[in-house]
Short mmCIF file of C-alpha atoms in Angstrom, two decimals:
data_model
loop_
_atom_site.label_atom_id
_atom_site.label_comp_id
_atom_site.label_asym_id
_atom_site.label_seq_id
_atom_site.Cartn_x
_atom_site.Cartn_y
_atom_site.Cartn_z
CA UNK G 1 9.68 -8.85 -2.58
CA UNK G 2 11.23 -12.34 -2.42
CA UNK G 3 7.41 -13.06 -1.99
CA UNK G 4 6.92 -12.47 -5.34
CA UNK G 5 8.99 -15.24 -6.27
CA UNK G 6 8.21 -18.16 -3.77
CA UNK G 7 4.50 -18.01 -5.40
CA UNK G 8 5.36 -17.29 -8.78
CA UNK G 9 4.59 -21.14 -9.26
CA UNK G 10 1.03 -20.52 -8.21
CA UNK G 11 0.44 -18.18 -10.87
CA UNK G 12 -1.02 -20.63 -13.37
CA UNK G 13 -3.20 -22.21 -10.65
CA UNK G 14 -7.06 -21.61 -9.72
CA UNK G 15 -7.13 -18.26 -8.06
CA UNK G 16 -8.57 -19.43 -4.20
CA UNK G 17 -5.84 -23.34 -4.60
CA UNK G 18 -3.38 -20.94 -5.25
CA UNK G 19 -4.48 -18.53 -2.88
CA UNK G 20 -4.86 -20.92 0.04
CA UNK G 21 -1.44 -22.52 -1.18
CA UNK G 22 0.29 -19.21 -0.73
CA UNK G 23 -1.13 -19.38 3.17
CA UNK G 24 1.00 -22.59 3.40
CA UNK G 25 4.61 -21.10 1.94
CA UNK G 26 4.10 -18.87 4.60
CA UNK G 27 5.02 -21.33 7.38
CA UNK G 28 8.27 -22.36 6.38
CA UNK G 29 9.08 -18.93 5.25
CA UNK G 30 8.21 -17.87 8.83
CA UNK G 31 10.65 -20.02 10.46
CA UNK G 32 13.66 -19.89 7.63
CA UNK G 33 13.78 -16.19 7.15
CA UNK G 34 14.66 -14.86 10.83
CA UNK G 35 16.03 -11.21 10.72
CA UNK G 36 12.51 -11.20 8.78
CA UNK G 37 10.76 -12.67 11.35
CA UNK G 38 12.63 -10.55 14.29
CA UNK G 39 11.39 -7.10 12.30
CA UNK G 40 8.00 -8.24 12.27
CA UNK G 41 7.77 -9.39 16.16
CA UNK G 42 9.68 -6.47 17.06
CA UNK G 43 7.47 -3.78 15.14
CA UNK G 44 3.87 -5.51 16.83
CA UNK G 45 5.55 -5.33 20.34
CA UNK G 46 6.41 -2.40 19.84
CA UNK G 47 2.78 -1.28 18.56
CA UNK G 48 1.38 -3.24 21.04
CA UNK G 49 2.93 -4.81 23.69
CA UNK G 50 1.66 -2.87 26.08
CA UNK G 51 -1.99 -5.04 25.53
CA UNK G 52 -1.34 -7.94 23.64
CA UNK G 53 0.04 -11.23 24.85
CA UNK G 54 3.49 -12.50 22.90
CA UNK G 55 1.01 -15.88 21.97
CA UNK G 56 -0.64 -13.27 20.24
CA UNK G 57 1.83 -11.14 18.99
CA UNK G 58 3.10 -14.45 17.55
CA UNK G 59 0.06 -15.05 16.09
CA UNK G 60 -0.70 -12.25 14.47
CA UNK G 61 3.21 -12.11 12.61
CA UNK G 62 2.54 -14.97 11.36
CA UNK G 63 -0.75 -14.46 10.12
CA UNK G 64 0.32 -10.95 8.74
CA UNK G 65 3.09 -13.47 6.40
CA UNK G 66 -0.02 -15.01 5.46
CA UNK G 67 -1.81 -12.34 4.15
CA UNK G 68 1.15 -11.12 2.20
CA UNK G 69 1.84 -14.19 0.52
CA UNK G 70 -1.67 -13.69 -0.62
CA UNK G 71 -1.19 -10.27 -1.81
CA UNK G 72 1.85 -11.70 -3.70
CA UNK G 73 -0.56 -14.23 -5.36
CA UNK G 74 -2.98 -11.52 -6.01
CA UNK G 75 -0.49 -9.08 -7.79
CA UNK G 76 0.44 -12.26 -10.09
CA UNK G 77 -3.03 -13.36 -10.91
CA UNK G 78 -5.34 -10.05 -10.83
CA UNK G 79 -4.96 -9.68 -14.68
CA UNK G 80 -6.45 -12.61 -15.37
CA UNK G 81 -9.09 -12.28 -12.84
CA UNK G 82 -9.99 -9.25 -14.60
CA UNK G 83 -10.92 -10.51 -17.97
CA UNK G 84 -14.09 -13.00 -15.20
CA UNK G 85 -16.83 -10.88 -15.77
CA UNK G 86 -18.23 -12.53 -12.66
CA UNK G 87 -15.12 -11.53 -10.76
CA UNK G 88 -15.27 -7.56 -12.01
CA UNK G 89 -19.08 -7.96 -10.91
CA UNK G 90 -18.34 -9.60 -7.50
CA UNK G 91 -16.43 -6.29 -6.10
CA UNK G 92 -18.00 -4.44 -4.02
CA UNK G 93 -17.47 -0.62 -4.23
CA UNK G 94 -18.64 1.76 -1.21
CA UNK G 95 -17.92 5.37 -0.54
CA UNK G 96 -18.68 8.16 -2.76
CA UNK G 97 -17.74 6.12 -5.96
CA UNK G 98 -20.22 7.73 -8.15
CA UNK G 99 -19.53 11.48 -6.97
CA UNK G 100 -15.78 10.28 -7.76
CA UNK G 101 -16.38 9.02 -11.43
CA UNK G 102 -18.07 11.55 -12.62
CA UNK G 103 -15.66 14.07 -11.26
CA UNK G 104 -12.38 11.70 -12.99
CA UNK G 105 -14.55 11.89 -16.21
CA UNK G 106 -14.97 15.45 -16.29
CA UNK G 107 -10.83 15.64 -16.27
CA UNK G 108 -10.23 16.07 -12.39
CA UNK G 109 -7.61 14.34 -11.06
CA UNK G 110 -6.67 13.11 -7.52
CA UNK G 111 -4.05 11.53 -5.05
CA UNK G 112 -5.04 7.88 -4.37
CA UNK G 113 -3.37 7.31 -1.08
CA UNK G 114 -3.20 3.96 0.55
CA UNK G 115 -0.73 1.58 2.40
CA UNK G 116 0.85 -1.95 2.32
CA UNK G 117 -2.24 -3.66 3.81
CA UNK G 118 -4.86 -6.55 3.00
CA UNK G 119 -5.34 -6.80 -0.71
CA UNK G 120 -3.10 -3.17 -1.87
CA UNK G 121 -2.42 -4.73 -5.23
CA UNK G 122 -5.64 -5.08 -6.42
CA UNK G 123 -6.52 -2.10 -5.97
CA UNK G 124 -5.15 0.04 -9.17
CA UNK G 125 -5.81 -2.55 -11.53
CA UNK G 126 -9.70 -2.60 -10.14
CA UNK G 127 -9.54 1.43 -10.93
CA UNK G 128 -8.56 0.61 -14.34
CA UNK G 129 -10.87 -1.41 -15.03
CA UNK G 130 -13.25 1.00 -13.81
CA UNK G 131 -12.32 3.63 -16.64
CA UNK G 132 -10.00 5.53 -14.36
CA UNK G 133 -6.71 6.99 -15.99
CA UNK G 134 -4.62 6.07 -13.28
CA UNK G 135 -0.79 6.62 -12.57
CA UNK G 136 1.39 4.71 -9.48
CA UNK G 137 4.11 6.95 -7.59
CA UNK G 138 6.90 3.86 -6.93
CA UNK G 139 10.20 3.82 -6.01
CA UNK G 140 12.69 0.98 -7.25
CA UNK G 141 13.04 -1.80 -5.60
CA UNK G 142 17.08 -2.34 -4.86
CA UNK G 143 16.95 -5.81 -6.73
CA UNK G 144 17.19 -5.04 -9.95
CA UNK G 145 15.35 -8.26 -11.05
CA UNK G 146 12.80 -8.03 -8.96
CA UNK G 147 12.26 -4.51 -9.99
CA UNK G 148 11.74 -5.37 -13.38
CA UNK G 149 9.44 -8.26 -12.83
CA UNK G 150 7.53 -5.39 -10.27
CA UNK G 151 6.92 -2.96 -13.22
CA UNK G 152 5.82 -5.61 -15.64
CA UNK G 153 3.30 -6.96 -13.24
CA UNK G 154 2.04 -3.64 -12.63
CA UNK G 155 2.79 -2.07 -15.92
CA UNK G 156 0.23 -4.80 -17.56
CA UNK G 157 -2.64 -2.66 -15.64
CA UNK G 158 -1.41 0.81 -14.80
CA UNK G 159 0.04 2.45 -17.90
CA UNK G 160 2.17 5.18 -15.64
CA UNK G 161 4.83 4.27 -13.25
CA UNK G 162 6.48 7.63 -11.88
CA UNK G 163 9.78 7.68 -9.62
CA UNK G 164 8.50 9.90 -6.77
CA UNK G 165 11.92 11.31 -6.09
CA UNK G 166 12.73 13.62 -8.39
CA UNK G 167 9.68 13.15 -11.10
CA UNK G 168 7.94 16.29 -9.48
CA UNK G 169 7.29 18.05 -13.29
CA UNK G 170 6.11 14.50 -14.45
CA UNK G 171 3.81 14.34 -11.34
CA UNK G 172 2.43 17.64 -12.61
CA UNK G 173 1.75 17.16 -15.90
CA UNK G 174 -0.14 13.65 -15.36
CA UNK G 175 -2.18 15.79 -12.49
CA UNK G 176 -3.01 18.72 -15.01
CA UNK G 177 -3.82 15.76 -18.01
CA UNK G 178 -6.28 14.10 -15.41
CA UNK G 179 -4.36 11.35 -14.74
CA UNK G 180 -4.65 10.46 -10.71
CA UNK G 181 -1.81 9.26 -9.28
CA UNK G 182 -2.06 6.50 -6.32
CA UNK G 183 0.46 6.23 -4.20
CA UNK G 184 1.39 4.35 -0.66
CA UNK G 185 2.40 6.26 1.94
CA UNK G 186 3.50 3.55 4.94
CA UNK G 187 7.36 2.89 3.79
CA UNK G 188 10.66 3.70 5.51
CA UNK G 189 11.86 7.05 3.59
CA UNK G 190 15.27 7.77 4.24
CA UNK G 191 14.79 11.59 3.02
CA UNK G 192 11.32 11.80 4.53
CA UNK G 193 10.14 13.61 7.27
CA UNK G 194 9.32 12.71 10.78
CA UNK G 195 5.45 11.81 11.65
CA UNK G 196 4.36 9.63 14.52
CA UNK G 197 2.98 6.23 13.32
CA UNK G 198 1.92 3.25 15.64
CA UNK G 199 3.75 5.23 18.83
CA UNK G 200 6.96 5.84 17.37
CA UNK G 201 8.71 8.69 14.48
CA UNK G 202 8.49 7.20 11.10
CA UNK G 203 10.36 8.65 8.06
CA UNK G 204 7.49 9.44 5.60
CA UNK G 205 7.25 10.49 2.04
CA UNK G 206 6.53 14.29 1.83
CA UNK G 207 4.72 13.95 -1.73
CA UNK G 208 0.87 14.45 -0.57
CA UNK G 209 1.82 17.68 0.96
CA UNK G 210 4.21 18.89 -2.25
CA UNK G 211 1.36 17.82 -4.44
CA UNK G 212 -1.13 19.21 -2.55
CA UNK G 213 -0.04 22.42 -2.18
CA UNK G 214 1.59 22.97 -5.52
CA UNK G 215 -1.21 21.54 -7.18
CA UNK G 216 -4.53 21.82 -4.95
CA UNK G 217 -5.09 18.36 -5.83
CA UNK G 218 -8.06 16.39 -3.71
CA UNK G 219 -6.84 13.12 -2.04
CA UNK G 220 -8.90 10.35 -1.34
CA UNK G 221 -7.60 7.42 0.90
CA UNK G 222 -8.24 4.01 -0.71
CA UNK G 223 -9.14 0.17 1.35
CA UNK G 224 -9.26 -2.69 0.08
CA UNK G 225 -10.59 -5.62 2.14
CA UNK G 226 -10.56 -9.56 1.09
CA UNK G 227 -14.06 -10.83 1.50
CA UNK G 228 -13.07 -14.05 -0.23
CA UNK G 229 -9.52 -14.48 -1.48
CA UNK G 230 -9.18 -14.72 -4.94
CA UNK G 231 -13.04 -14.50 -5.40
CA UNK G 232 -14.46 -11.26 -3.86
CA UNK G 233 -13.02 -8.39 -2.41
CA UNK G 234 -14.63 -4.84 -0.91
CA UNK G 235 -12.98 -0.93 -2.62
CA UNK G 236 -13.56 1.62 -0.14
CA UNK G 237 -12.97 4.99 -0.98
CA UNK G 238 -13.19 8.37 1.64
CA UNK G 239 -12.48 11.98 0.58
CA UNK G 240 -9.47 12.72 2.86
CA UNK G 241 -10.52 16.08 4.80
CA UNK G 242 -6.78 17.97 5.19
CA UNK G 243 -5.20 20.92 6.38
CA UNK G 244 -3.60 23.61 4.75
CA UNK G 245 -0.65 25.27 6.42
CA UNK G 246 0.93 28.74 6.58
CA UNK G 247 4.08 28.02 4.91
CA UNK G 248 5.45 25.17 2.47
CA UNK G 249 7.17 23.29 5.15
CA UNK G 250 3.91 23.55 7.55
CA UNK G 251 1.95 22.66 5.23
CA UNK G 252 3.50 19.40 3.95
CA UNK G 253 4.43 18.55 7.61
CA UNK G 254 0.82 18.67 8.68
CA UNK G 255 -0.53 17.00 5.61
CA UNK G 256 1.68 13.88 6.10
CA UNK G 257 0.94 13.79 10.05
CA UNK G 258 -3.15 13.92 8.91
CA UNK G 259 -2.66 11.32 6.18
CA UNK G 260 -0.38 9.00 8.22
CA UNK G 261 -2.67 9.01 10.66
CA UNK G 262 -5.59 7.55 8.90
CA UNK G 263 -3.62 5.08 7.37
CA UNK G 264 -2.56 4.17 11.12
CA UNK G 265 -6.20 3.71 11.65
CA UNK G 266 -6.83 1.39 9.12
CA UNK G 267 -3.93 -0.85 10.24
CA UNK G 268 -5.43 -1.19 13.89
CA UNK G 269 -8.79 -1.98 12.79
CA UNK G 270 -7.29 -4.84 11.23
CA UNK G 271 -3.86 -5.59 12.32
CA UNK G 272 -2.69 -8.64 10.54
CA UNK G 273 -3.55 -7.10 7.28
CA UNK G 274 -0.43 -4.62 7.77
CA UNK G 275 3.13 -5.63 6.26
CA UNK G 276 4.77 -6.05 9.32
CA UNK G 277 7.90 -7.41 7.94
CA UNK G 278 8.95 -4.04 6.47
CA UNK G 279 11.20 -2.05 8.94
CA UNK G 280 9.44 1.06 9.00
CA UNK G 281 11.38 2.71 11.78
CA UNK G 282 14.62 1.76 10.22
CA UNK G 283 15.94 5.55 10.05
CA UNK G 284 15.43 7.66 12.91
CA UNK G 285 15.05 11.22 13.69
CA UNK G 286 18.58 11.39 15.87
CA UNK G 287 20.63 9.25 13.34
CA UNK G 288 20.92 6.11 15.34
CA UNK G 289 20.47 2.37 14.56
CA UNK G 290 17.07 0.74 14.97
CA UNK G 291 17.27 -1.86 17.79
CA UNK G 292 14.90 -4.86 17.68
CA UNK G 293 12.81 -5.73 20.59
#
């Protein structure tokens, strides 16, 4: 989140100086923030060490700081973007976008489930724009500052932030008003439960399988891919196919291996796009400390 506020100075700038700009903080934040740095190598050696170089494995962390500072620029900027009619034009949708509109306008509502990767911000605001009536599943950030300046960003474009822990009757009466709630499911989750992601047990939000089977709601899993940063970018959108087990604990434990699992996909197509810096494995199944590699 301290990303955030490194490029806050760009927000005033044009959206690919500020953009390219962003690329450059990265650098020095690279080599200055180490136990930052050490996560990040750590996770991709751990992902794939086994067939990468470390030249690369270097080279991709850094790259992945990169692409975040980007995102950060992105999340600052997109509501401005928004009001370029050229920009809303530029995006290109694919998937079954029309099949999803015109079920959202006829009051059905769905789980928008995506990850921290490429261009994540954008994405919501984009839906908005679109006509959806959209809600974001978010937990607080620790920093209370930063926090605040996270739900005004977002807050400007998604009218709904929900708490996902504890906000279950809230969840349900968005779902049941048509609202669709988006949500990202790739976070450390200290009461989640235990999926495999990348080759090792994550902790992973259990809300797509609560929702899913209190509610029967549909999920579709969202990507969003820069095609030119801060000028064009690509919204795909796939109906998530998803079991449905016996029982309630079944059922949520297979729906969060299924979903994890695609989002895993999407990171390996494009691994640099992932936020790598984010100690996902921080809590582990037996109780014991994470160890960097």
């Amino acid at each position: 989140m301290a990303t955030f506020i490194l490029v806050l100075p760009l927000a005033w700038l044009p959206a690919s100086l500020a953009c390219r700009l962003a690329r450059g903080l990265a650098l020095p934040a690279w080599f200055l923030a180490r136990r930052r740095r050490a996560v990040t190598l750590s996770n991709l050696r751990h992902a794939f060490g086994a067939t990468w170089s470390e030249k690369k494995i270097h080279s991709v962390g850094l790259e992945s700081w990169r692409r975040v500072a980007v995102s950060a620029v992105e999340a600052i900027q997109i509501q401005r973007w928004l009001q370029d009619r050229r920009f809303v034009d530029s995006v290109v949708w694919s998937g079954p976008w029309e099949q999803l509109d015109q079920r959202q306008r006829a009051g059905e509502a769905f789980l928008l489930v995506s990850g921290h990767q490429g261009p994540f911000e954008v994405i919501l605001p984009l839906l908005v724009q679109r006509g959806w009536r959209m809600g974001l599943l978010s937990r607080p950030v620790k920093n209370a500052y930063i926090d605040r300046a996270m739900d005004w960003l977002r807050g400007a474009t998604v009218p709904t932030i929900l708490d996902p822990a504890g906000a279950l009757p809230e969840m349900g009466k968005a779902l049941r008003g048509g609202i669709s709630l988006a949500l990202l499911i790739d976070q450390n989750t200290r009461d989640g439960v235990f999926v495999d992601f990348l080759g090792r047990p994550a902790a992973t939000t259990p809300s797509i399988g609560v929702l899913t089977r209190r509610y029967q709601v549909p999920v579709v899993y969202l990507q969003a891919r820069r095609l030119e940063a801060g000028k064009r970018y690509r919204l795909h959108c796939e109906i998530a196919d998803l079991p449905w087990g016996e029982g309630v604990r079944s059922h949520v434990l297979q729906v969060t291996r299924t979903a994890t699992a695609r989002i895993e996909t999407m990171v390996r197509e494009t691994p640099a796009d992932w936020l790598w810096l984010h100690q996902r494995w921080k809590v582990r199944p037996d109780g014991s400390r994470e160890f960097l590699i």
